[in-house]
Coordinates of C-alpha atoms in Angstrom, one line a residue:
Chain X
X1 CA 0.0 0.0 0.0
X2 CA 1.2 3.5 -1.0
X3 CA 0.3 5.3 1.9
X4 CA -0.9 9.0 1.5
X5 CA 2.1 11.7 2.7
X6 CA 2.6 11.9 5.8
X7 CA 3.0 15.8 5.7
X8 CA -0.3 16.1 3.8
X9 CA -1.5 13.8 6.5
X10 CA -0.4 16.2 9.6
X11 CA -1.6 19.7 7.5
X12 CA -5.1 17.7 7.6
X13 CA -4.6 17.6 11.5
X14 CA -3.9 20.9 11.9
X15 CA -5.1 23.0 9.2
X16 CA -5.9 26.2 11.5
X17 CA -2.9 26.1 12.5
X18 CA -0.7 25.2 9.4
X19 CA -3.0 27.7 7.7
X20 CA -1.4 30.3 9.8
X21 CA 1.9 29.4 10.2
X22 CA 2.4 28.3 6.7
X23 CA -0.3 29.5 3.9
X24 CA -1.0 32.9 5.4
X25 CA 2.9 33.7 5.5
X26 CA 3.6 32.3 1.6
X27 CA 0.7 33.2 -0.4
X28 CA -1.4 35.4 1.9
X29 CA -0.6 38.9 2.8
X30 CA -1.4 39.0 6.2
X31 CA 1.0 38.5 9.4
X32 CA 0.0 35.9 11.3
X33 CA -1.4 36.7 15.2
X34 CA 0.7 34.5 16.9
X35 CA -0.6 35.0 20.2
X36 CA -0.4 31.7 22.5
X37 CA 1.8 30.0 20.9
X38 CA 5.0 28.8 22.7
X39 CA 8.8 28.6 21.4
X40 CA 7.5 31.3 18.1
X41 CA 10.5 31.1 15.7
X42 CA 10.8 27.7 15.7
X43 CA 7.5 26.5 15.6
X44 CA 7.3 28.6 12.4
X45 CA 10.1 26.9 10.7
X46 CA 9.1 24.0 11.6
X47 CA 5.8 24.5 10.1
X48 CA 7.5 26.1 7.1
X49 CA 9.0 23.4 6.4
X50 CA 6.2 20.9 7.0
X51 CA 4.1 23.0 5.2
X52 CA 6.2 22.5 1.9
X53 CA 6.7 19.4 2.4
X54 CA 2.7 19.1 2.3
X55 CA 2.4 20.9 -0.2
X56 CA 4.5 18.7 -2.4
X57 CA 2.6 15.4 -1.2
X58 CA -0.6 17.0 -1.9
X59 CA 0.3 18.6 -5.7
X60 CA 1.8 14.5 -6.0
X61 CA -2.0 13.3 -5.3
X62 CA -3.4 15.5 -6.7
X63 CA -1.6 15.0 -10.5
X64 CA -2.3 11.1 -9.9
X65 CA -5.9 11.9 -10.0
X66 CA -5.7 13.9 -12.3
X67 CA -3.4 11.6 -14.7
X68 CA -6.1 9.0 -14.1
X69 CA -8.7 11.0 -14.6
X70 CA -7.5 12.6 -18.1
X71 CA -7.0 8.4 -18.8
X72 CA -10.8 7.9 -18.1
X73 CA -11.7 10.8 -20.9
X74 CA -9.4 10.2 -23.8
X75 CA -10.7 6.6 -22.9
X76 CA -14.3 7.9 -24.2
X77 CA -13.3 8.1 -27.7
X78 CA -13.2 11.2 -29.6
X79 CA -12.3 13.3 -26.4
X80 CA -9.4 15.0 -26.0
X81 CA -7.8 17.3 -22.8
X82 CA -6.3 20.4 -23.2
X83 CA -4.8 23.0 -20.4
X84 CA -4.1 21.5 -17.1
X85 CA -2.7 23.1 -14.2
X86 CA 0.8 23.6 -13.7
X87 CA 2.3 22.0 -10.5
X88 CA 2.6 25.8 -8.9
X89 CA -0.9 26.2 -9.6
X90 CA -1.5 23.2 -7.5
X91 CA 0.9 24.4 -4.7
X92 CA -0.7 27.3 -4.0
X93 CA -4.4 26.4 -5.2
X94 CA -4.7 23.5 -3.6
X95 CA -6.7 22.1 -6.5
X96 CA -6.4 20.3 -10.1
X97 CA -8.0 20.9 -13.2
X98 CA -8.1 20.4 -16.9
X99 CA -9.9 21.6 -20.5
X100 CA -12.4 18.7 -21.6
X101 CA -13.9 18.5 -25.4
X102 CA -16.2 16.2 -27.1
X103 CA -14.1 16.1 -30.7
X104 CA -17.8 16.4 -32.4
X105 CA -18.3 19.6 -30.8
X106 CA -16.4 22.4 -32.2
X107 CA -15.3 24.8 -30.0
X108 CA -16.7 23.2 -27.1
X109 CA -15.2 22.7 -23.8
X110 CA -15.6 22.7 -20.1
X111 CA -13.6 22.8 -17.0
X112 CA -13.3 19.2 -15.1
X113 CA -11.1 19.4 -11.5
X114 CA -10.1 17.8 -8.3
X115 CA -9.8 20.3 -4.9
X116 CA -8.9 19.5 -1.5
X117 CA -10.5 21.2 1.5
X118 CA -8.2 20.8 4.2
X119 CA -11.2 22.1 6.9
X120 CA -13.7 19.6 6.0
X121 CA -11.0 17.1 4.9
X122 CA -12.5 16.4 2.0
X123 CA -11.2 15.3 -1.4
X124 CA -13.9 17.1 -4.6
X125 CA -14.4 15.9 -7.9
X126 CA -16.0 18.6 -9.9
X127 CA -16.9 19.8 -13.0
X128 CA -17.6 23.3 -14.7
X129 CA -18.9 24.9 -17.6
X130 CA -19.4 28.9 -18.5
X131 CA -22.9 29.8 -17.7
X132 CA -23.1 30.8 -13.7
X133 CA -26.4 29.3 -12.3
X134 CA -27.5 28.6 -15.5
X135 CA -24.8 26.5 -16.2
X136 CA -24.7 24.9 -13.0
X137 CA -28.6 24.3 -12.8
X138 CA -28.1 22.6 -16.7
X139 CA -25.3 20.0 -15.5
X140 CA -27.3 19.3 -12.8
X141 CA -30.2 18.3 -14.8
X142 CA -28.1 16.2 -17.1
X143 CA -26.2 14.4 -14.3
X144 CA -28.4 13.4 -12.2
X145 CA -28.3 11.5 -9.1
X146 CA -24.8 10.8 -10.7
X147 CA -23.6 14.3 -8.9
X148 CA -23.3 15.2 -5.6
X149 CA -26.5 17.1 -4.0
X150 CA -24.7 19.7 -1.7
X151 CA -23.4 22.5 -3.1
X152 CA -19.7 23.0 -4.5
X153 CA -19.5 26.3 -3.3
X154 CA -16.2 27.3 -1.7
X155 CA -15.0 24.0 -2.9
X156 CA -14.6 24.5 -6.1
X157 CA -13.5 27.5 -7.4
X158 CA -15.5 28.4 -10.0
X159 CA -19.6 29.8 -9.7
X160 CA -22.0 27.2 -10.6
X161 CA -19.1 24.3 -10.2
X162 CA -21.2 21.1 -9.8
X163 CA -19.3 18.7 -7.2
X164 CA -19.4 14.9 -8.4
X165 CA -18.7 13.5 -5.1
X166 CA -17.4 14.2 -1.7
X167 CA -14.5 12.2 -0.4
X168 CA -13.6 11.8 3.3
X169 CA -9.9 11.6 3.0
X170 CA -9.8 9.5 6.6
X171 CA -13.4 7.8 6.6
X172 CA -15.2 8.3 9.8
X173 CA -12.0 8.1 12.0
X174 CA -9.5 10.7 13.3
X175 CA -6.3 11.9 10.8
X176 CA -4.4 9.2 10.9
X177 CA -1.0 7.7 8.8
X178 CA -2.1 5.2 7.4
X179 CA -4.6 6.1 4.3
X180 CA -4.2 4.0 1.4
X181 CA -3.8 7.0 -1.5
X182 CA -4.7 4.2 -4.4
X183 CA -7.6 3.4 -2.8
X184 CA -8.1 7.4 -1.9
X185 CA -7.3 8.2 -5.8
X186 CA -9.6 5.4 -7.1
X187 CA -12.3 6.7 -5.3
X188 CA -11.3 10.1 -6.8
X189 CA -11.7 9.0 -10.2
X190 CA -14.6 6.4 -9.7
X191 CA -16.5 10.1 -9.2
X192 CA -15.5 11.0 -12.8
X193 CA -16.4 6.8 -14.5
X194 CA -20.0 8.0 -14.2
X195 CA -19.4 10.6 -17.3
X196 CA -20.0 9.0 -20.3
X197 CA -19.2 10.0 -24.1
X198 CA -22.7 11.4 -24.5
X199 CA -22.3 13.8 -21.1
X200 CA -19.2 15.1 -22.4
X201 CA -20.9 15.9 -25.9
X202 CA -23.9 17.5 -24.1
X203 CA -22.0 19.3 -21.3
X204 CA -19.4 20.6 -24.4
X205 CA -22.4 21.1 -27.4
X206 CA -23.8 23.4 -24.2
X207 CA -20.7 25.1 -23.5
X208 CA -20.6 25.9 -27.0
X209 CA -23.2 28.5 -27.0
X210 CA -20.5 30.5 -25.4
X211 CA -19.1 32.1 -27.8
X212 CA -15.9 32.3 -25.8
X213 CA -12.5 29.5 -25.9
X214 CA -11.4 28.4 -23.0
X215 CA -8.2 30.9 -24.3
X216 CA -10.2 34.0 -24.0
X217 CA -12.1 33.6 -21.1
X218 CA -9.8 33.9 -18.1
X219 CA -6.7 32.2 -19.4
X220 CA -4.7 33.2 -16.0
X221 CA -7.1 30.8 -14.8
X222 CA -5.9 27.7 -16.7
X223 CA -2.7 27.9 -16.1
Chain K
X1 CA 20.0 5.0 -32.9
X2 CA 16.7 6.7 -32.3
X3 CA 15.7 8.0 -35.9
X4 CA 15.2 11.4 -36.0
X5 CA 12.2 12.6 -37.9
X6 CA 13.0 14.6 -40.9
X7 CA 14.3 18.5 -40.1
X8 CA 11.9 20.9 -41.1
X9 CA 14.0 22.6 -43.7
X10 CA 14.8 19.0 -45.3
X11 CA 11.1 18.8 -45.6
X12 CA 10.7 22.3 -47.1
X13 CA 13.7 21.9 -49.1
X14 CA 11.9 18.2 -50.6
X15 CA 8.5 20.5 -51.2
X16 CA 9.9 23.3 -52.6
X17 CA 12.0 20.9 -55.1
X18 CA 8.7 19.4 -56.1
X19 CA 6.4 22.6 -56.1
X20 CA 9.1 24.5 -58.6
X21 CA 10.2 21.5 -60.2
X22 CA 12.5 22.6 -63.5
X23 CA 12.5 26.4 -62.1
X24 CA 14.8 24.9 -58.9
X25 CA 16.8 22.9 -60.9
X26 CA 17.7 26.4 -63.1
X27 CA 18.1 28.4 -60.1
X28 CA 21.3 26.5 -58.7
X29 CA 21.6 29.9 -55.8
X30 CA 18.3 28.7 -54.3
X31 CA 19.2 25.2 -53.5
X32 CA 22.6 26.5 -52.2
X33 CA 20.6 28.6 -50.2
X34 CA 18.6 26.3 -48.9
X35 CA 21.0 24.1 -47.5
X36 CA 22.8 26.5 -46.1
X37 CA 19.5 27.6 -44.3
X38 CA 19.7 23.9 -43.0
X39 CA 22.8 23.9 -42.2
X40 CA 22.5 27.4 -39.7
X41 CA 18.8 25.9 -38.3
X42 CA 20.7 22.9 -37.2
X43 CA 22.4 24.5 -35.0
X44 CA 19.8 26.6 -33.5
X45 CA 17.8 23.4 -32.6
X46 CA 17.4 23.0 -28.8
X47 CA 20.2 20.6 -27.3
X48 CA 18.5 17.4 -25.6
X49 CA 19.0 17.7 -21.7
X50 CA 21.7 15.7 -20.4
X51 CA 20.1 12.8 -19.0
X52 CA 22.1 13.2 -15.8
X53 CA 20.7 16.3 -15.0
X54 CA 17.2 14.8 -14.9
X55 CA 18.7 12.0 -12.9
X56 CA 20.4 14.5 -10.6
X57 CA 17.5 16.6 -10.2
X58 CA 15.1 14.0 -9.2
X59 CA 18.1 12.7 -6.8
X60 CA 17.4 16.2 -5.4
X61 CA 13.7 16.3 -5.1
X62 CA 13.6 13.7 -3.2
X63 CA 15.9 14.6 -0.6
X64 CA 14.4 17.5 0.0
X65 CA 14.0 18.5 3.2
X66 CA 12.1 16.2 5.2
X67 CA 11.5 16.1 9.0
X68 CA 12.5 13.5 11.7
X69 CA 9.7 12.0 13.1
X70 CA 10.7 13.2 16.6
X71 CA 10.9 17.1 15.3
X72 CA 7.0 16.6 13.6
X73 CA 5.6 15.0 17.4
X74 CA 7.4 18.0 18.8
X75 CA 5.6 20.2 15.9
X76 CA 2.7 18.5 17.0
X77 CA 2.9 19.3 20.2
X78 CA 3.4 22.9 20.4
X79 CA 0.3 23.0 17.9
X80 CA -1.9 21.1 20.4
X81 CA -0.9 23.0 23.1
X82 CA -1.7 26.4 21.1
X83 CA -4.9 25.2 19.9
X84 CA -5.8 24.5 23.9
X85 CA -4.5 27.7 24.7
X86 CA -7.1 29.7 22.3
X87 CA -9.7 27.0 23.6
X88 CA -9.8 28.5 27.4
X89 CA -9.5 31.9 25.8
X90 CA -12.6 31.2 23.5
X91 CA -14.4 30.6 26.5
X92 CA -13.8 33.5 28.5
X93 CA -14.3 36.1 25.6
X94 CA -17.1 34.0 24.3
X95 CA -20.0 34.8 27.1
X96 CA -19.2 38.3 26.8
X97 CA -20.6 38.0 23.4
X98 CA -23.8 40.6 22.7
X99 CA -26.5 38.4 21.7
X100 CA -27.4 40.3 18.5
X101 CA -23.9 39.8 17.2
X102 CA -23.6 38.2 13.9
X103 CA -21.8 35.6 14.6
X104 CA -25.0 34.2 16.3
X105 CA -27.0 35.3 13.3
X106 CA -28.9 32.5 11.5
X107 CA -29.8 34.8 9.0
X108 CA -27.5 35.4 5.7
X109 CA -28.6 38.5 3.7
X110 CA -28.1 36.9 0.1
X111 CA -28.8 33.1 1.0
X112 CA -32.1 33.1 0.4
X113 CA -31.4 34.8 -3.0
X114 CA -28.7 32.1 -3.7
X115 CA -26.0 34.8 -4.2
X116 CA -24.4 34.0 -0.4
X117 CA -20.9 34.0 -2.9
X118 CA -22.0 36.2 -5.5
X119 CA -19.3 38.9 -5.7
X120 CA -21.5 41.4 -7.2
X121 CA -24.0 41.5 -5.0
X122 CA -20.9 41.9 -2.1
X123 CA -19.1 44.5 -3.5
X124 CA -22.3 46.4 -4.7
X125 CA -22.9 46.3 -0.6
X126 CA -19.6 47.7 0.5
X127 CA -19.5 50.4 -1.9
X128 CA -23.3 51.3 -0.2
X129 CA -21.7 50.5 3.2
X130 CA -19.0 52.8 2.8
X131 CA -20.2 55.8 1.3
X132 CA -21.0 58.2 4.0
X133 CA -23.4 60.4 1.8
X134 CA -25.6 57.4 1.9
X135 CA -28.3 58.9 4.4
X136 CA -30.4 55.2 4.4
X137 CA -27.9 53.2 6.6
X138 CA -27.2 56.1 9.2
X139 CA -23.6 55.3 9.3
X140 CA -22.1 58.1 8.6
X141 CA -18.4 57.8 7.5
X142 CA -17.8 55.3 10.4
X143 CA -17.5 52.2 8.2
X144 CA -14.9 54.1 5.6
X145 CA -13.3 56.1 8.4
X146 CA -12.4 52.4 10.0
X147 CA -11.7 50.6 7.1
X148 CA -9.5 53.3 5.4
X149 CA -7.9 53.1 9.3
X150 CA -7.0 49.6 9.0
X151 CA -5.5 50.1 5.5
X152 CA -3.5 53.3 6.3
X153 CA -2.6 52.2 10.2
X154 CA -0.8 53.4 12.0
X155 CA -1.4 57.2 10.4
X156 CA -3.8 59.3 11.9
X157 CA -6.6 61.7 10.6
X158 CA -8.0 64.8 11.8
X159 CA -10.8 64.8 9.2
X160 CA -11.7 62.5 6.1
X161 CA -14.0 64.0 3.6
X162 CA -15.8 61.7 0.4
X163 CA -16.0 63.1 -3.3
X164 CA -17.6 60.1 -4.2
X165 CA -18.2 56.0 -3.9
X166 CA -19.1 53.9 -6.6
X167 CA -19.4 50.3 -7.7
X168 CA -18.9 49.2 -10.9
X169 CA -16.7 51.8 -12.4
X170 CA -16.1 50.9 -16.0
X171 CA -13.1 52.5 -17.2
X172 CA -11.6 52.3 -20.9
X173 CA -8.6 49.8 -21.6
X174 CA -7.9 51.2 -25.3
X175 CA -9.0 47.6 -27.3
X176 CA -11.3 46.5 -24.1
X177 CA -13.2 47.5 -21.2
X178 CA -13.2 47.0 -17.6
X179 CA -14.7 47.4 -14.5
X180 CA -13.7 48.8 -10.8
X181 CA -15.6 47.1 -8.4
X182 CA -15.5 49.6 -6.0
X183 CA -13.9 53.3 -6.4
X184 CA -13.7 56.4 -3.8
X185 CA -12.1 59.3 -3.9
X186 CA -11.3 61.8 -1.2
X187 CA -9.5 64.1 0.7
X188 CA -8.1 63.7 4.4
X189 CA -6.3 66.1 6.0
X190 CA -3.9 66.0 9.4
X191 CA -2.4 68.6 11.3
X192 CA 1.1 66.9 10.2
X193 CA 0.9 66.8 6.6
X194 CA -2.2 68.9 5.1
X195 CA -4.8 68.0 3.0
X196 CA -4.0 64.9 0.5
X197 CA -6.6 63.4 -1.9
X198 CA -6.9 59.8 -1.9
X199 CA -8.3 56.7 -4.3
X200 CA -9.5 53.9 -2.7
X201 CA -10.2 51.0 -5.0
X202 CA -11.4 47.8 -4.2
X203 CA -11.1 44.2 -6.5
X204 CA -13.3 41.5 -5.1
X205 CA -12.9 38.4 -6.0
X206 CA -14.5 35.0 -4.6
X207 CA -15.3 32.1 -6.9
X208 CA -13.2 33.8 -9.7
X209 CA -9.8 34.5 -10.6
X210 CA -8.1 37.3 -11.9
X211 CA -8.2 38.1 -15.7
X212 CA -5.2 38.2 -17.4
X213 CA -3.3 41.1 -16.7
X214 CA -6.5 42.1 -14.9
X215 CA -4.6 44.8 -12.2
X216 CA -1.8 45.6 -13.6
X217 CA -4.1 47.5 -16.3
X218 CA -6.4 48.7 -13.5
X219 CA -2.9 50.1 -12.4
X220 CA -2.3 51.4 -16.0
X221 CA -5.7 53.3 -15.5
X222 CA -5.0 55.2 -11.9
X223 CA -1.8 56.1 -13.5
X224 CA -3.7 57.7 -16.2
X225 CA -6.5 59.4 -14.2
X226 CA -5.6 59.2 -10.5
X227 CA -1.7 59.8 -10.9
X228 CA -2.4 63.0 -8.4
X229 CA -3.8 60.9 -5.5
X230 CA -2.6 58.6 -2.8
X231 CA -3.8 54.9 -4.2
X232 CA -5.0 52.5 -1.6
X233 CA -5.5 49.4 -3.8
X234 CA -7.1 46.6 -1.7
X235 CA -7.7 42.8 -3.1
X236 CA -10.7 41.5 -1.2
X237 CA -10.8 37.5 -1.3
X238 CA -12.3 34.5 1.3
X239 CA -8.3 33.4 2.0
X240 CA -6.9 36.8 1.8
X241 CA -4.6 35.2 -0.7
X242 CA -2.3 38.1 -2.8
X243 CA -2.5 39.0 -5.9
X244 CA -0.4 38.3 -8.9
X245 CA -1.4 40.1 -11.8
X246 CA -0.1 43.4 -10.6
X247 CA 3.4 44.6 -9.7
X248 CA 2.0 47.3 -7.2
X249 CA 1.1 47.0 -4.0
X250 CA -2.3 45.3 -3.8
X251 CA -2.9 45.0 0.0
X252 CA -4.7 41.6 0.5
X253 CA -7.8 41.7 2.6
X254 CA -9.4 38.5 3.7
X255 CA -13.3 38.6 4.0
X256 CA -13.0 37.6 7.6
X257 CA -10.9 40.3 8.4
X258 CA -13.3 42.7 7.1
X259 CA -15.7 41.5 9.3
X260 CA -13.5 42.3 12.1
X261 CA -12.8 45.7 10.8
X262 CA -16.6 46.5 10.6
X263 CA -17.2 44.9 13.8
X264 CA -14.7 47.6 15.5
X265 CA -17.6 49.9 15.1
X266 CA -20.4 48.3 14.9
X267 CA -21.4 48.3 18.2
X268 CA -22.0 52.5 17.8
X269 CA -24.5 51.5 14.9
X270 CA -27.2 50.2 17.0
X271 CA -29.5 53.0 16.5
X272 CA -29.0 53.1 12.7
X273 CA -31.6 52.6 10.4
X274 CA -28.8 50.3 8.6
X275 CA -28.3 48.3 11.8
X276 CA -29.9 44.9 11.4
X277 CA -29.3 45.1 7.2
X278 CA -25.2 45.2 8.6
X279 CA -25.8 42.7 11.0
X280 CA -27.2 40.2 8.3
X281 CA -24.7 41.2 5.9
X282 CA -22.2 40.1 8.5
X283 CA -23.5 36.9 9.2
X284 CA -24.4 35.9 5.9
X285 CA -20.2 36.8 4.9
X286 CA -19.2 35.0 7.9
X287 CA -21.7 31.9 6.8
X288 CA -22.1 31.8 3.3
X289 CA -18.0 33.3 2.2
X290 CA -16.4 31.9 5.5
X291 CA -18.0 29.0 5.3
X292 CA -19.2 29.4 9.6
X293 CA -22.0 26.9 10.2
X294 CA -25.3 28.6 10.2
X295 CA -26.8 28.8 13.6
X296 CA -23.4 28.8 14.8
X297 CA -22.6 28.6 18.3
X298 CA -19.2 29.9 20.2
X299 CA -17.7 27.2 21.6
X300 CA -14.2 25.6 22.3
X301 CA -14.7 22.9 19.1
X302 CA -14.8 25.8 16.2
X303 CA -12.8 24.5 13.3
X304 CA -10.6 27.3 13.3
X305 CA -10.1 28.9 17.0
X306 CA -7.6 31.7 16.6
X307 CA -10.1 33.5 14.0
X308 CA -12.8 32.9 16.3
X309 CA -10.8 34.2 19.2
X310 CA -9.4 37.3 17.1
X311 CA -13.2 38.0 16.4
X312 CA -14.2 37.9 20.0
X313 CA -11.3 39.9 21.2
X314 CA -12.8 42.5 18.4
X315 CA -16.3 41.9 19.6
X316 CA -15.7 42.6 23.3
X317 CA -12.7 45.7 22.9
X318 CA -15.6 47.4 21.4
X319 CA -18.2 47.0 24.1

């Protein structure tokens, strides 16, 4: 078993905490209120470092899924994946994503992604298409029971994202070391098996009443 | 050998041979020319990475820097001792809490309207919550004098006047348009340095990302038409994460920390007509953008106890 990282593992235990001592400080602008906490300096490179090395174990799950999940489309026939995100998108995002389109459909696309919410220590599959509620309210229709009923808000970051699935990272027990990330990444993609050809055709063939590429419309966003 | 697929100008050089038949075969300078063209491209072709630098590269990777187990029990540690630290604090501060606060609010201003994360509908609320003309809310400047405080601490004003607030500003980018989410302009003045007119703008930004370029052309446009002014640029997001499409300085603001700034005052709202439209606006940013449980309830198990401390200390200095 290829247990998930163990610095991944501990930023799940503590995400408060490794929020402030490491996030805040690298990608945030505000100075962490340090208040309380004992031994300062080097509990904050300690964290650093931790948080890094997080980080890293995190961006390395994430682009298994995401490898995996780009297999399951092309697998569809006539699909192909364009932009992903870059590894320092990952880092500082916290999430995955990539360009679907149906071959059949010119100039049609949409967004598919995996996030991580350290909080609720949850793993999201998600998709996304141009549109807003619109959008959102249309996948929802097509999918089905085969999506997730609570919202994606806040967990995916785009408006009108549609979550596929909610994944407890450590089941019903506490943050532990010893998470099985195949298993965790199966799970992952499993979410995404439940899109067939026809769903990427309709969810791209709707897109495509936007007049806009995936180039043109936020491109700082795809990379 | 690995064969290498044919060079580009070998391929060009075939077509061209073909295309002009008997003129290339006349015009002995051409093909002379093109294989000299070959001959330079060759050498401009990128050189294949040595092998051992990928080898010694992911050699390096993966000795990064990696903790002993002993050091991450200690991290450990010190983290659990913090978190009980701000635990017993939560619940001292915590029953000093007003009972109309909005952090006991169950009521979000834009859930019901499903645009609890709708950035328009936010930022289209702070420019009416900050404009001190405004005579509905009641406020009076205290909003913009303490949010301009928090951005321009630790300076101090003797008076702050408004020329104007708006939302949506849309403001010409030569081949495209764009739009301000939230502009002011005014004047303070101090007994130390004068009178000085100010910009204030604001970018929101919640489910969304910045366009490309997207500030440092809002930047392009103060130069333009605010160049006189003091600019107080302010990127407004749920993590308070920076921005990066700008190389001035946009201060990042996290939407929890602007309900702390608001709440530094809002105690001296209560008679306001605005009152109870600020206190669900609070609630429904803490809930709906900050993700708070609804009908949440101070206690020692809050997923994240130093904000929740940090907003009661803010909640109770102001009583």
């Amino acid at each position: 078993m290829t247990a998930l990282g163990k610095y991944f593992v501990f930023y799940l235990k503590y995400p408060a905490e490794m929020t402030r001592l490491y996030w805040k400080p690298e990608y945030g602008g505000e100075e962490p209120d340090l208040t309380g906490l004992e031994d300062k300096e080097r509990v904050r490179e300690m964290a650093f470092q931790v948080g890094q090395a997080a980080s890293r174990d995190m961006a390395d799950f994430l682009e298994e899924c995401g490898k995996k999940i780009e297999d399951h489309f092309k697998g569809l026939g006539n699909v192909t994946t364009g932009k992903r995100a870059q590894r320092s998108f990952i880092l500082r995002n916290w999430y995955w994503k990539v360009i679907v389109r149906a071959g059949s459909v010119a100039g049609g696309w949409f967004l598919c992604g995996v996030s991580v919410s350290d909080q609720e220590k949850i793993v999201v599959p998600f998709i996304w298409r141009k549109g807003g509620r619109a959008g959102r309210d249309a996948l929802k229709a097509r999918l089905g029971t085969r999506a997730d009923s609570l919202s994606a808000e806040g967990l995916a970051f785009y408006p009108g994202a549609v979550a596929l699935a909610r994944v407890p990272i450590f089941g019903n027990e506490e943050p532990h070391f010893q998470v099985d990330q195949e298993a965790l990444v199966a799970k992952v993609v499993r979410a995404f098996s439940v899109i067939r050809a026809d769903d990427v055709e309709f969810i791209s063939r709707y897109s495509r009443k936007e007049t806009d590429s995936p180039e043109s419309d936020n491109p700082t966003a795809l990379e | 050998m690995v064969s290498r697929p044919p060079s580009l100008i070998s391929v060009f050089q075939e077509s061209s041979r073909t295309c002009l038949g008997t003129i290339i075969e006349t015009v002995p300078t051409l093909d002379r020319f093109l294989t000299e063209l070959a001959a330079i491209y060759d050498t401009l072709r990128p050189q294949k990475i040595a092998s051992v630098f990928i080898s010694d590269l992911k050699a390096a990777y993966n000795s990064l820097t990696t903790m002993a187990a002993a050091d991450l029990e200690s991290l450990a540690c010190h983290l659990d001792t913090w978190r009980k630290w701000a635990r017993q604090q939560i619940r001292s501060y915590g029953k000093e809490l007003p009972p109309d606060d909005p952090l006991s609010c169950p009521i979000s201003l834009f859930r019901t309207l499903d645009y609890g994360r709708l950035e328009t509908a936010h930022t289209a609320t702070l420019a009416w919550l900050l404009d001190p003309n405004n005579r509905e809310h009641g406020f009076g400047d205290q909003l913009l004098r303490t949010f301009l405080g928090h951005l321009t601490a630790p300076r101090q004003f003797d008076a702050i006047f408004i020329e104007r607030v708006e939302k949506e500003v849309l403001i010409d980018w030569g081949d495209r348009e764009g739009r301000l989410d939230i502009l002011a302009d005014g004047e303070w003045r101090s007994a130390e340095t004068g009178a000085n007119k100010w910009t204030l703008v604001i970018e929101a930004k919640i489910d969304a990302w910045e366009g490309n370029d997207q500030l440092s052309r809002y930047d392009d446009w103060l130069l333009r038409h605010r160049a006189d002014r003091e600019i107080l640029r302010v990127f407004l997001t749920p993590d308070g994460r920076k921005a990066t499409t700008s190389d001035e300085e946009w201060v990042p603001l996290s939407f929890p920390q602007l309900v702390q700034i608001f709440r530094k005052v809002y105690d001296n709202l209560r008679e306001a007509p605005g009152f109870h439209f600020l206190r669900f606006y609070l609630a429904g940013v803490l809930q709906d953008v900050c993700r708070l449980p609804r009908n949440f309830k101070v206690t020692e198990d809050c997923p994240d106890p130093y904000f929740l401390l940090s907003y009661l200390k803010t909640a109770t200095d102001s009583i």
